[in-house]
């Protein structure tokens, strides 16, 4: 079974300095039909104005992945980490028993666009931790590259979740097929561009939910960047 969710159907919050589109219920956007999908709880598509950002605030018992599409985000946390995340990099923060962090756009004239992703952990009360890695475009060109997994496979960041996160770049005739476990769920999010996913045309911000499917086919991309989540049912 495949369920298409268009970008325009997502929740939207306009905070002036922040434009955020919510794929799942978040803050003031509450939709009982879109609370989570397996352990995937949040995909926020955020555009942050120059010099603006999120002040120090707390999280707990959530695996948080930041995926930057444009610009950069400057991160600081209560573990003493300080880093700047740019396109091509994946940041993983395990909130565990509790962590404080801040995120700001360090540019004075360019916006930042990022996806903030929350995934429920397989266990609560874990020790908070942080990890960040870079993935070359060449490794994602015309294929899906594992960027986050429970065991850090293929050099991905590791998290405490029953999920595997892939990223891919597709244009023109590039195509890729991934065999799926039909007992699991798969969530495909087109971050930008246009892409054919199992015969469906998805554009910037569109998503496709797959359940009881055995194959994922990606192709006919137009400057597409896609994230794919293999999720526990």
Short mmCIF file of N, CA and C in Angstrom, two decimals, residues 50 56 73 85 105 122-123 128 156 158 169 172 183 190 192 210 216 230:
data_model
loop_
_atom_site.label_atom_id
_atom_site.label_comp_id
_atom_site.label_asym_id
_atom_site.label_seq_id
_atom_site.Cartn_x
_atom_site.Cartn_y
_atom_site.Cartn_z
N UNK A 50 18.73 34.98 8.21
CA UNK A 50 20.12 35.26 8.61
C UNK A 50 20.20 35.76 10.05
N UNK A 56 18.87 28.28 23.50
CA UNK A 56 19.09 27.07 24.26
C UNK A 56 17.76 26.50 24.77
N UNK A 73 24.11 25.73 9.86
CA UNK A 73 23.53 25.90 11.19
C UNK A 73 24.64 25.70 12.22
N UNK A 85 27.09 22.85 10.92
CA UNK A 85 26.62 21.79 10.02
C UNK A 85 26.27 22.43 8.69
N UNK A 105 21.52 30.30 12.58
CA UNK A 105 22.07 30.57 11.26
C UNK A 105 23.21 31.57 11.44
N UNK A 122 14.76 3.18 20.64
CA UNK A 122 14.32 1.85 21.03
C UNK A 122 14.32 1.70 22.55
N UNK A 123 14.99 2.63 23.24
CA UNK A 123 15.09 2.57 24.69
C UNK A 123 15.17 3.98 25.24
N UNK A 128 22.93 10.88 26.84
CA UNK A 128 22.91 11.81 25.70
C UNK A 128 24.25 11.78 24.98
N UNK A 156 28.00 5.34 8.43
CA UNK A 156 26.91 6.27 8.76
C UNK A 156 26.99 6.70 10.21
N UNK A 158 25.41 6.74 13.87
CA UNK A 158 24.66 5.69 14.54
C UNK A 158 23.66 6.29 15.51
N UNK A 169 20.76 11.46 -4.51
CA UNK A 169 20.67 12.55 -5.47
C UNK A 169 20.39 11.95 -6.85
N UNK A 172 18.05 13.22 -14.37
CA UNK A 172 18.07 12.59 -15.69
C UNK A 172 17.73 11.12 -15.65
N UNK A 183 7.45 -6.43 5.83
CA UNK A 183 6.94 -6.35 7.19
C UNK A 183 7.27 -5.02 7.85
N UNK A 190 10.89 13.73 -0.52
CA UNK A 190 11.66 14.46 -1.52
C UNK A 190 11.97 15.85 -0.95
N UNK A 192 13.96 18.20 -2.25
CA UNK A 192 13.90 19.23 -3.29
C UNK A 192 13.97 18.56 -4.66
N UNK A 210 5.01 3.87 2.38
CA UNK A 210 4.89 2.52 1.83
C UNK A 210 4.73 1.51 2.95
N UNK A 216 11.35 -0.67 -3.84
CA UNK A 216 11.33 0.79 -4.00
C UNK A 216 12.10 1.12 -5.27
N UNK A 230 13.73 3.53 6.36
CA UNK A 230 13.29 2.14 6.56
C UNK A 230 12.98 2.00 8.04
#
